[in-house]
């Protein structure tokens, strides 16, 4: 019995290792931008994180962000943001497109955690579409969680809120 | 008189013309002026070019400074966080704890710091990691003391592919709801559901080796070959806790879990052990465990949990006992909502459970209660449960208060 199980596990290992997928990267940032701007992405812009902006972001996320600038792309019609937020242990790189103050699309680009990977699938990320940021800095749509992926869900929710907030910030500026 | 006027007019005209001729520069003067102006223009051009160059240099310096500041900030963050440089760069610490107050109708009230747990995890490489869970139960451990120090997890996991992993070591058995996710802020009720204590002996860990991963989007699996139970009395006391444990009679556990719809989890586990007495009786007694559960949390705050688990043994654990079939289930509707007058969220729940375990131990439990989360990972709890012992035809009531945290 034991021998059969060990052989089965080894066979599975061989089978599975022959069906590997690209590790961690689900959508290259370049590809994300091409999708977002229909193959014509605008020039990269940089948003300087001033003291005032840093304080506003802290009140939104609950902690200080440790960057001097944030990169974004703006073609006048919509903006795209590539942001990182730690899920359980490692940063999840996420792309967010904002149009008319609403999330047009949200994609997990690089997922480095060892659990909670369900958040990369459209069945989860599609929930963010059309969400806006309310006056209380909350998403206008309730996001259904995923059992066993709670921290990844929190991370993507924070990224969505940050992208909406930054989009409003640059439009007002 | 007329000639005098004419002469005056002529002289005035000559004077005006002469004056006009003296004010207009000639061609040479004009050329000199143009040359002087050209010199000024050239000088201004040079100055403009220099200014442009300076602006460019300044921009480059600003960019370089920004990059240096970002790098320095990253380094500072790395040095001051658990994900910093050195061995601690890849080492994580976490934990949870829960304190309970139990008031029973027999008058034996009790307060207990039930669990104090620390997690330690380490990433050897991007694809090889370690995780452990060390627990002090009931606050005070040692001979004659009520508590225990227990190693509940200590395993190594290796990524085989992006979607499949190999895990070996001392690990939680993949069965049920509470056994895998038992941090106090994740469930209602001060004490864990009785079905997941008597039928699924949570927290249940064994030594083993297995695979886990994802077969399709949202469809997860586990297959584990592990050390088994050793019991001739009841399921819960059969846990050997990987402490010089009998390894002659391993068990295999498989689990399938679907989380492909946000808010929904549907899972089921199956376990087989060739002899649950692990050689303690002359006849081997094979045992199978089946468990199925569903969790649904709707974004409105409404949710439900339901679980059914059942043991089928070849024979009684001891001759003459009625314990070859043991089963239990619970259904738990719940509603969680944000509070407007204080920070945080409140949740209310009810739980109905029935179980048949050990020797003629049939119980029906009905309870309700609430959780208050001032923040996501801190929970204050209250619950009340009525238990009917169907065999003894008695009932008892318990009121519990608790607090729990996870970090």
Coordinates of C-alpha atoms in Angstrom, one line a residue, chain A:
Chain A
X1 CA 0.0 0.0 0.0
X2 CA 2.7 2.4 1.1
X3 CA 4.8 1.6 -2.0
X4 CA 1.9 2.2 -4.3
X5 CA 1.3 5.6 -2.7
X6 CA 4.9 6.7 -3.0
X7 CA 5.0 5.6 -6.6
X8 CA 1.7 7.5 -7.3
X9 CA 3.1 10.7 -5.7
X10 CA 6.3 10.4 -7.7
X11 CA 4.4 9.9 -11.0
X12 CA 2.3 12.9 -10.1
X13 CA 5.4 15.0 -9.5
X14 CA 6.8 14.0 -13.0
X15 CA 3.4 14.7 -14.6
X16 CA 2.9 18.0 -12.9
X17 CA 6.5 19.2 -13.6
X18 CA 5.9 18.7 -17.3
X19 CA 2.9 21.0 -17.2
X20 CA 4.5 24.0 -15.6
X21 CA 3.3 27.6 -16.2
X22 CA 5.3 30.7 -16.1
X23 CA 6.0 31.3 -12.4
X24 CA 4.5 34.4 -10.8
X25 CA 4.0 36.6 -13.8
X26 CA 0.5 36.5 -15.1
X27 CA 0.5 39.6 -17.3
X28 CA 3.6 41.6 -18.3
X29 CA 3.3 45.3 -17.3
X30 CA 4.0 46.2 -21.0
X31 CA 1.2 43.9 -22.1
X32 CA -1.2 45.3 -19.5
X33 CA -0.5 48.9 -20.8
X34 CA -1.0 47.8 -24.4
X35 CA -4.4 46.2 -23.4
X36 CA -5.4 49.2 -21.4
X37 CA -4.6 51.8 -24.2
X38 CA -5.4 49.6 -27.2
X39 CA -1.8 49.2 -28.3
X40 CA -1.0 52.9 -28.0
X41 CA 0.1 53.6 -24.4
X42 CA 0.9 57.2 -23.6
X43 CA 4.3 58.3 -22.2
X44 CA 5.1 57.4 -18.6
X45 CA 4.4 60.1 -16.1
X46 CA 5.6 60.4 -12.5
X47 CA 3.7 61.6 -9.6
X48 CA 5.8 63.1 -6.8
X49 CA 4.6 62.1 -3.4
X50 CA 4.6 65.3 -1.5
X51 CA 4.3 65.5 2.3
X52 CA 0.6 66.4 2.0
X53 CA -0.1 63.6 -0.5
X54 CA 1.8 61.1 1.7
X55 CA -0.4 62.0 4.7
X56 CA -3.5 61.5 2.5
X57 CA -2.3 58.1 1.3
X58 CA -1.5 57.2 4.9
X59 CA -5.1 58.0 6.0
X60 CA -6.3 55.9 3.0
X61 CA -4.1 52.8 3.5
X62 CA -3.3 53.1 7.2
X63 CA 0.5 53.3 6.8
X64 CA 3.2 55.3 5.1
X65 CA 4.2 54.4 1.6
X66 CA 8.0 54.4 1.1
X67 CA 8.3 55.8 -2.4
X68 CA 9.3 59.2 -3.6
X69 CA 7.3 59.0 -6.9
X70 CA 4.6 56.8 -8.4
X71 CA 4.5 55.9 -12.1
X72 CA 1.3 56.3 -14.1
X73 CA 0.1 56.6 -17.7
X74 CA -2.5 59.2 -18.7
X75 CA -3.9 59.7 -22.2
X76 CA -6.4 62.3 -21.1
X77 CA -9.3 59.8 -21.3
X78 CA -8.1 57.3 -18.7
X79 CA -5.2 56.6 -16.4
X80 CA -3.3 53.4 -15.7
X81 CA -1.5 52.6 -12.5
X82 CA 0.9 49.8 -11.6
X83 CA 1.0 49.4 -7.9
X84 CA 2.3 47.0 -5.3
X85 CA 0.8 45.9 -2.0
X86 CA 1.9 43.1 0.3
X87 CA -0.7 40.3 0.7
X88 CA 0.6 37.9 3.4
X89 CA 4.4 38.1 2.9
X90 CA 5.2 39.4 -0.5
X91 CA 4.1 42.3 -2.8
X92 CA 1.4 41.6 -5.3
X93 CA 1.9 43.8 -8.5
X94 CA -1.4 45.0 -9.8
X95 CA -2.4 47.1 -12.7
X96 CA -5.5 49.3 -12.4
X97 CA -7.1 51.4 -15.2
X98 CA -9.4 54.3 -14.2
X99 CA -11.8 56.0 -16.5
X100 CA -14.3 58.7 -15.5
X101 CA -13.4 58.1 -11.8
X102 CA -14.4 54.5 -12.1
X103 CA -12.2 51.3 -12.3
X104 CA -12.3 50.1 -15.9
X105 CA -10.1 47.1 -15.2
X106 CA -7.9 45.5 -12.5
X107 CA -5.4 42.8 -13.3
X108 CA -3.0 41.0 -11.1
X109 CA 0.3 41.2 -13.0
X110 CA 2.7 39.4 -10.7
X111 CA 1.8 37.2 -7.8
X112 CA 4.6 36.1 -5.5
X113 CA 2.7 34.7 -2.5
X114 CA 2.5 30.9 -1.8
X115 CA -1.2 31.0 -1.1
X116 CA -4.3 33.1 -2.0
X117 CA -3.6 32.9 -5.7
X118 CA -7.3 32.9 -6.6
X119 CA -7.3 36.7 -6.6
X120 CA -5.6 36.6 -10.0
X121 CA -8.6 35.2 -11.8
X122 CA -11.2 37.4 -13.5
X123 CA -14.0 35.8 -11.4
X124 CA -12.5 37.8 -8.6
X125 CA -10.9 40.9 -10.3
X126 CA -14.0 41.6 -12.3
X127 CA -15.8 42.6 -9.1
X128 CA -13.8 45.8 -9.1
X129 CA -15.1 47.1 -12.4
X130 CA -17.1 50.3 -12.2
X131 CA -16.2 50.8 -8.5
X132 CA -15.7 54.4 -7.4
X133 CA -14.2 55.8 -4.2
X134 CA -16.9 57.1 -1.8
X135 CA -16.6 60.2 0.3
X136 CA -15.5 57.9 3.2
X137 CA -12.7 56.6 1.1
X138 CA -14.4 53.2 0.6
X139 CA -15.1 51.3 -2.6
X140 CA -18.7 51.9 -3.8
X141 CA -19.0 48.1 -4.5
X142 CA -18.8 45.4 -1.8
X143 CA -16.1 42.9 -2.8
X144 CA -16.9 39.2 -2.0
X145 CA -13.9 37.6 -0.4
X146 CA -12.2 34.3 -1.1
X147 CA -12.0 31.7 1.6
X148 CA -8.3 31.1 2.3
X149 CA -7.2 34.2 0.4
X150 CA -8.3 36.9 2.8
X151 CA -5.0 38.8 2.9
X152 CA -4.6 38.9 -0.9
X153 CA -8.2 40.2 -1.1
X154 CA -7.4 43.0 1.4
X155 CA -4.3 43.8 -0.7
X156 CA -6.1 44.2 -4.0
X157 CA -8.9 46.2 -2.3
X158 CA -6.3 48.6 -1.0
X159 CA -4.7 48.9 -4.4
X160 CA -8.0 49.6 -6.0
X161 CA -8.7 52.4 -3.5
X162 CA -5.3 53.9 -4.0
X163 CA -5.6 54.0 -7.8
X164 CA -9.0 55.7 -7.6
X165 CA -7.6 58.2 -5.1
X166 CA -4.5 59.0 -7.1
X167 CA -6.5 59.4 -10.3
X168 CA -8.7 62.0 -8.6
X169 CA -5.6 63.7 -7.2
X170 CA -4.0 64.2 -10.6
X171 CA -7.2 65.3 -12.2
X172 CA -7.8 68.0 -9.6
X173 CA -4.1 69.1 -9.7

